PDB file of C-alpha atoms in Angstrom:
ATOM      1  CA  MET A 245     -26.091 -13.810  10.301  1.00  0.00           C
ATOM      2  CA  GLU A 246     -26.003 -16.749   7.897  1.00  0.00           C
ATOM      3  CA  PHE A 247     -24.665 -14.471   5.163  1.00  0.00           C
ATOM      4  CA  ASN A 248     -21.713 -13.458   7.362  1.00  0.00           C
ATOM      5  CA  LYS A 249     -20.863 -17.092   8.095  1.00  0.00           C
ATOM      6  CA  ASN A 250     -20.974 -17.935   4.385  1.00  0.00           C
ATOM      7  CA  LEU A 251     -18.799 -14.926   3.567  1.00  0.00           C
ATOM      8  CA  ILE A 252     -16.251 -15.838   6.236  1.00  0.00           C
ATOM      9  CA  TYR A 253     -16.220 -19.462   5.022  1.00  0.00           C
ATOM     10  CA  PHE A 254     -15.767 -18.283   1.430  1.00  0.00           C
ATOM     11  CA  TRP A 255     -12.938 -15.899   2.391  1.00  0.00           C
ATOM     12  CA  ASN A 256     -11.125 -18.505   4.508  1.00  0.00           C
ATOM     13  CA  ASN A 257     -11.157 -20.967   1.612  1.00  0.00           C
ATOM     14  CA  LEU A 258      -9.598 -18.582  -0.907  1.00  0.00           C
ATOM     15  CA  SER A 259      -5.966 -19.147  -1.806  1.00  0.00           C
ATOM     16  CA  PRO A 260      -3.417 -16.580  -0.590  1.00  0.00           C
ATOM     17  CA  ASN A 261      -2.818 -15.532  -4.217  1.00  0.00           C
ATOM     18  CA  VAL A 262      -6.508 -14.729  -4.739  1.00  0.00           C
ATOM     19  CA  LYS A 263      -6.655 -12.816  -1.432  1.00  0.00           C
ATOM     20  CA  GLY A 264      -3.535 -10.887  -2.442  1.00  0.00           C
ATOM     21  CA  PHE A 265      -5.073 -10.111  -5.827  1.00  0.00           C
ATOM     22  CA  ILE A 266      -8.205  -8.741  -4.145  1.00  0.00           C
ATOM     23  CA  PHE A 267      -6.179  -6.451  -1.876  1.00  0.00           C
ATOM     24  CA  ILE A 268      -3.956  -5.250  -4.745  1.00  0.00           C
ATOM     25  CA  PHE A 269      -7.063  -4.590  -6.833  1.00  0.00           C
ATOM     26  CA  LEU A 270      -8.634  -2.561  -4.008  1.00  0.00           C
ATOM     27  CA  ALA A 271      -5.409  -0.608  -3.526  1.00  0.00           C
ATOM     28  CA  SER A 272      -5.160   0.072  -7.260  1.00  0.00           C
ATOM     29  CA  ALA A 273      -8.748   1.318  -7.254  1.00  0.00           C
ATOM     30  CA  THR A 274      -8.358   3.601  -4.230  1.00  0.00           C
ATOM     31  CA  PHE A 275      -4.896   5.119  -4.800  1.00  0.00           C
ATOM     32  CA  PRO A 276      -6.072   7.256  -7.746  1.00  0.00           C
ATOM     33  CA  VAL A 277      -8.909   8.557  -5.554  1.00  0.00           C
ATOM     34  CA  MET A 278      -6.386   9.507  -2.880  1.00  0.00           C
ATOM     35  CA  GLY A 279      -4.178  11.088  -5.562  1.00  0.00           C
ATOM     36  CA  THR A 280      -7.084  13.170  -6.799  1.00  0.00           C
ATOM     37  CA  ILE A 281      -7.858  14.370  -3.277  1.00  0.00           C
ATOM     38  CA  VAL A 282      -4.179  15.173  -2.640  1.00  0.00           C
ATOM     39  CA  LYS A 283      -3.956  17.071  -5.951  1.00  0.00           C
ATOM     40  CA  HIS A 284      -7.006  19.108  -4.964  1.00  0.00           C
ATOM     41  CA  LEU A 285      -5.693  19.811  -1.452  1.00  0.00           C
ATOM     42  CA  THR A 286      -2.213  20.906  -2.615  1.00  0.00           C
ATOM     43  CA  SER A 287      -3.768  24.063  -4.025  1.00  0.00           C
ATOM     44  CA  GLU A 288      -4.288  25.185  -0.407  1.00  0.00           C
ATOM     45  CA  LEU A 289      -1.926  23.081   1.743  1.00  0.00           C
ATOM     46  CA  HIS A 290       1.725  22.066   1.622  1.00  0.00           C
ATOM     47  CA  PRO A 291       2.309  18.362   0.759  1.00  0.00           C
ATOM     48  CA  PHE A 292       3.943  17.915   4.185  1.00  0.00           C
ATOM     49  CA  GLN A 293       0.725  18.996   5.921  1.00  0.00           C
ATOM     50  CA  ILE A 294      -1.335  16.606   3.805  1.00  0.00           C
ATOM     51  CA  ALA A 295       1.050  13.729   4.563  1.00  0.00           C
ATOM     52  CA  PHE A 296       0.954  14.568   8.282  1.00  0.00           C
ATOM     53  CA  PHE A 297      -2.839  14.482   8.425  1.00  0.00           C
ATOM     54  CA  ARG A 298      -2.985  11.305   6.338  1.00  0.00           C
ATOM     55  CA  CYS A 299      -0.713   9.606   8.881  1.00  0.00           C
ATOM     56  CA  PHE A 300      -2.559  11.167  11.821  1.00  0.00           C
ATOM     57  CA  PHE A 301      -6.015  10.013  10.715  1.00  0.00           C
ATOM     58  CA  GLY A 302      -4.595   6.623   9.734  1.00  0.00           C
ATOM     59  CA  LEU A 303      -3.274   6.272  13.290  1.00  0.00           C
ATOM     60  CA  ILE A 304      -6.680   7.218  14.724  1.00  0.00           C
ATOM     61  CA  ILE A 305      -8.320   4.528  12.578  1.00  0.00           C
ATOM     62  CA  ILE A 306      -5.835   1.815  13.538  1.00  0.00           C
ATOM     63  CA  LEU A 307      -5.431   2.821  17.207  1.00  0.00           C
ATOM     64  CA  PRO A 308      -8.364   0.689  18.462  1.00  0.00           C
ATOM     65  CA  ILE A 309      -6.799  -2.380  16.823  1.00  0.00           C
ATOM     66  CA  ILE A 310      -3.454  -1.606  18.473  1.00  0.00           C
ATOM     67  CA  VAL A 311      -5.043  -1.100  21.914  1.00  0.00           C
ATOM     68  CA  LYS A 312      -7.141  -4.268  21.589  1.00  0.00           C
ATOM     69  CA  ASN A 313      -4.097  -6.390  20.688  1.00  0.00           C
ATOM     70  CA  ASN A 314      -1.783  -5.375  23.551  1.00  0.00           C
ATOM     71  CA  PRO A 315       0.376  -2.428  22.372  1.00  0.00           C
ATOM     72  CA  ILE A 316       3.526  -3.725  24.062  1.00  0.00           C
ATOM     73  CA  LYS A 317       3.228  -7.071  22.280  1.00  0.00           C
ATOM     74  CA  ILE A 318       2.848  -5.313  18.924  1.00  0.00           C
ATOM     75  CA  LEU A 319       6.114  -3.410  19.446  1.00  0.00           C
ATOM     76  CA  ILE A 320       8.156  -6.498  20.320  1.00  0.00           C
ATOM     77  CA  THR A 321       9.990  -7.673  17.212  1.00  0.00           C
ATOM     78  CA  GLU A 322      13.313  -9.170  16.278  1.00  0.00           C
ATOM     79  CA  LYS A 323      13.490  -6.967  13.172  1.00  0.00           C
ATOM     80  CA  LEU A 324      13.007  -3.495  14.657  1.00  0.00           C
ATOM     81  CA  PRO A 325      15.740  -1.837  12.519  1.00  0.00           C
ATOM     82  CA  ILE A 326      14.186  -3.030   9.277  1.00  0.00           C
ATOM     83  CA  HIS A 327      10.708  -1.956  10.456  1.00  0.00           C
ATOM     84  CA  LEU A 328      12.091   1.506  11.208  1.00  0.00           C
ATOM     85  CA  LEU A 329      13.811   1.627   7.805  1.00  0.00           C
ATOM     86  CA  ARG A 330      10.574   0.614   6.096  1.00  0.00           C
ATOM     87  CA  GLY A 331       8.718   3.353   7.985  1.00  0.00           C
ATOM     88  CA  LEU A 332      11.257   5.992   7.001  1.00  0.00           C
ATOM     89  CA  LEU A 333      11.227   4.877   3.373  1.00  0.00           C
ATOM     90  CA  GLY A 334       7.426   4.861   3.432  1.00  0.00           C
ATOM     91  CA  ILE A 335       7.274   8.414   4.774  1.00  0.00           C
ATOM     92  CA  GLY A 336       9.842   9.510   2.186  1.00  0.00           C
ATOM     93  CA  ALA A 337       7.870   7.856  -0.599  1.00  0.00           C
ATOM     94  CA  MET A 338       4.641   9.475   0.592  1.00  0.00           C
ATOM     95  CA  MET A 339       6.263  12.909   0.747  1.00  0.00           C
ATOM     96  CA  ALA A 340       7.812  12.476  -2.705  1.00  0.00           C
ATOM     97  CA  GLY A 341       4.516  11.251  -4.135  1.00  0.00           C
ATOM     98  CA  PHE A 342       2.451  14.054  -2.622  1.00  0.00           C
ATOM     99  CA  THR A 343       4.994  16.640  -3.776  1.00  0.00           C
ATOM    100  CA  ALA A 344       4.951  15.158  -7.280  1.00  0.00           C
ATOM    101  CA  LEU A 345       1.154  15.366  -7.298  1.00  0.00           C
ATOM    102  CA  SER A 346       1.391  19.052  -6.423  1.00  0.00           C
ATOM    103  CA  MET A 347       3.795  19.742  -9.322  1.00  0.00           C
ATOM    104  CA  LEU A 348       2.653  17.431 -12.126  1.00  0.00           C
ATOM    105  CA  PRO A 349      -0.629  16.948 -13.912  1.00  0.00           C
ATOM    106  CA  LEU A 350      -2.589  14.200 -12.135  1.00  0.00           C
ATOM    107  CA  ALA A 351      -2.555  11.840 -15.135  1.00  0.00           C
ATOM    108  CA  THR A 352       1.232  12.127 -15.476  1.00  0.00           C
ATOM    109  CA  ALA A 353       1.864  11.513 -11.775  1.00  0.00           C
ATOM    110  CA  VAL A 354      -0.442   8.471 -11.663  1.00  0.00           C
ATOM    111  CA  THR A 355       1.049   7.058 -14.869  1.00  0.00           C
ATOM    112  CA  LEU A 356       4.582   7.429 -13.530  1.00  0.00           C
ATOM    113  CA  GLY A 357       3.432   5.715 -10.328  1.00  0.00           C
ATOM    114  CA  TYR A 358       2.722   2.587 -12.341  1.00  0.00           C
ATOM    115  CA  THR A 359       6.444   2.241 -13.061  1.00  0.00           C
ATOM    116  CA  ARG A 360       6.806   0.899  -9.490  1.00  0.00           C
ATOM    117  CA  ILE A 361       6.704  -2.640 -10.812  1.00  0.00           C
ATOM    118  CA  LEU A 362       9.931  -2.016 -12.725  1.00  0.00           C
ATOM    119  CA  PHE A 363      11.656  -1.387  -9.411  1.00  0.00           C
ATOM    120  CA  LEU A 364       9.678  -3.859  -7.332  1.00  0.00           C
ATOM    121  CA  VAL A 365      10.515  -7.024  -9.260  1.00  0.00           C
ATOM    122  CA  PRO A 366      14.329  -6.577  -9.269  1.00  0.00           C
ATOM    123  CA  LEU A 367      14.245  -5.609  -5.579  1.00  0.00           C
ATOM    124  CA  ALA A 368      12.156  -8.704  -4.762  1.00  0.00           C
ATOM    125  CA  ILE A 369      14.685 -10.845  -6.613  1.00  0.00           C
ATOM    126  CA  ILE A 370      17.653  -9.260  -4.816  1.00  0.00           C
ATOM    127  CA  PHE A 371      16.298  -8.919  -1.266  1.00  0.00           C
ATOM    128  CA  LEU A 372      13.613 -11.607  -1.029  1.00  0.00           C
ATOM    129  CA  GLY A 373      15.118 -14.247  -3.284  1.00  0.00           C
ATOM    130  CA  GLU A 374      11.984 -14.470  -5.437  1.00  0.00           C
ATOM    131  CA  LYS A 375      12.321 -16.223  -8.745  1.00  0.00           C
ATOM    132  CA  PRO A 376       9.857 -14.803 -11.275  1.00  0.00           C
ATOM    133  CA  GLY A 377       9.270 -17.082 -14.214  1.00  0.00           C
ATOM    134  CA  PHE A 378       9.780 -16.201 -17.846  1.00  0.00           C
ATOM    135  CA  ILE A 379       6.061 -15.534 -18.349  1.00  0.00           C
ATOM    136  CA  ARG A 380       5.931 -13.074 -15.443  1.00  0.00           C
ATOM    137  CA  ILE A 381       8.971 -11.166 -16.709  1.00  0.00           C
ATOM    138  CA  LEU A 382       7.502 -11.168 -20.220  1.00  0.00           C
ATOM    139  CA  LEU A 383       4.178  -9.790 -18.939  1.00  0.00           C
ATOM    140  CA  ILE A 384       5.916  -7.077 -16.901  1.00  0.00           C
ATOM    141  CA  SER A 385       7.933  -6.062 -19.959  1.00  0.00           C
ATOM    142  CA  PHE A 386       4.808  -6.094 -22.131  1.00  0.00           C
ATOM    143  CA  GLY A 387       2.925  -4.013 -19.573  1.00  0.00           C
ATOM    144  CA  PHE A 388       5.724  -1.459 -19.465  1.00  0.00           C
ATOM    145  CA  ILE A 389       5.812  -1.154 -23.264  1.00  0.00           C
TER     146      ILE A 389
END
């Protein structure tokens, strides 16, 4: 019990940047595992079926959280159109990614996936008004090269 309290205290005192880094690191570590599983499954199933079941089981996992937190309250938002657009773009990206995994060698598909940052930074500048510094742009360019 004491360990949990210490862990919660430690987590609550981390800066948002460190928390974000931890989540990005975990995502970067688990996406290749998912890609490998998808690549294996596309030998027997269509990418659409794999995407459907990924969404279906994801919903089952998150459903208790939705029910616990008042489902009606979760759906109330002032930005419903942009949430719907994000969902459609996310489904399109998942379908494109799963289809690419079925057609390309796994290493090629994963490597091409890392070019996301080249699109993400300009879009963050345009739509979110972020102002990356010279060092960040230099590091992104160096990473791409």
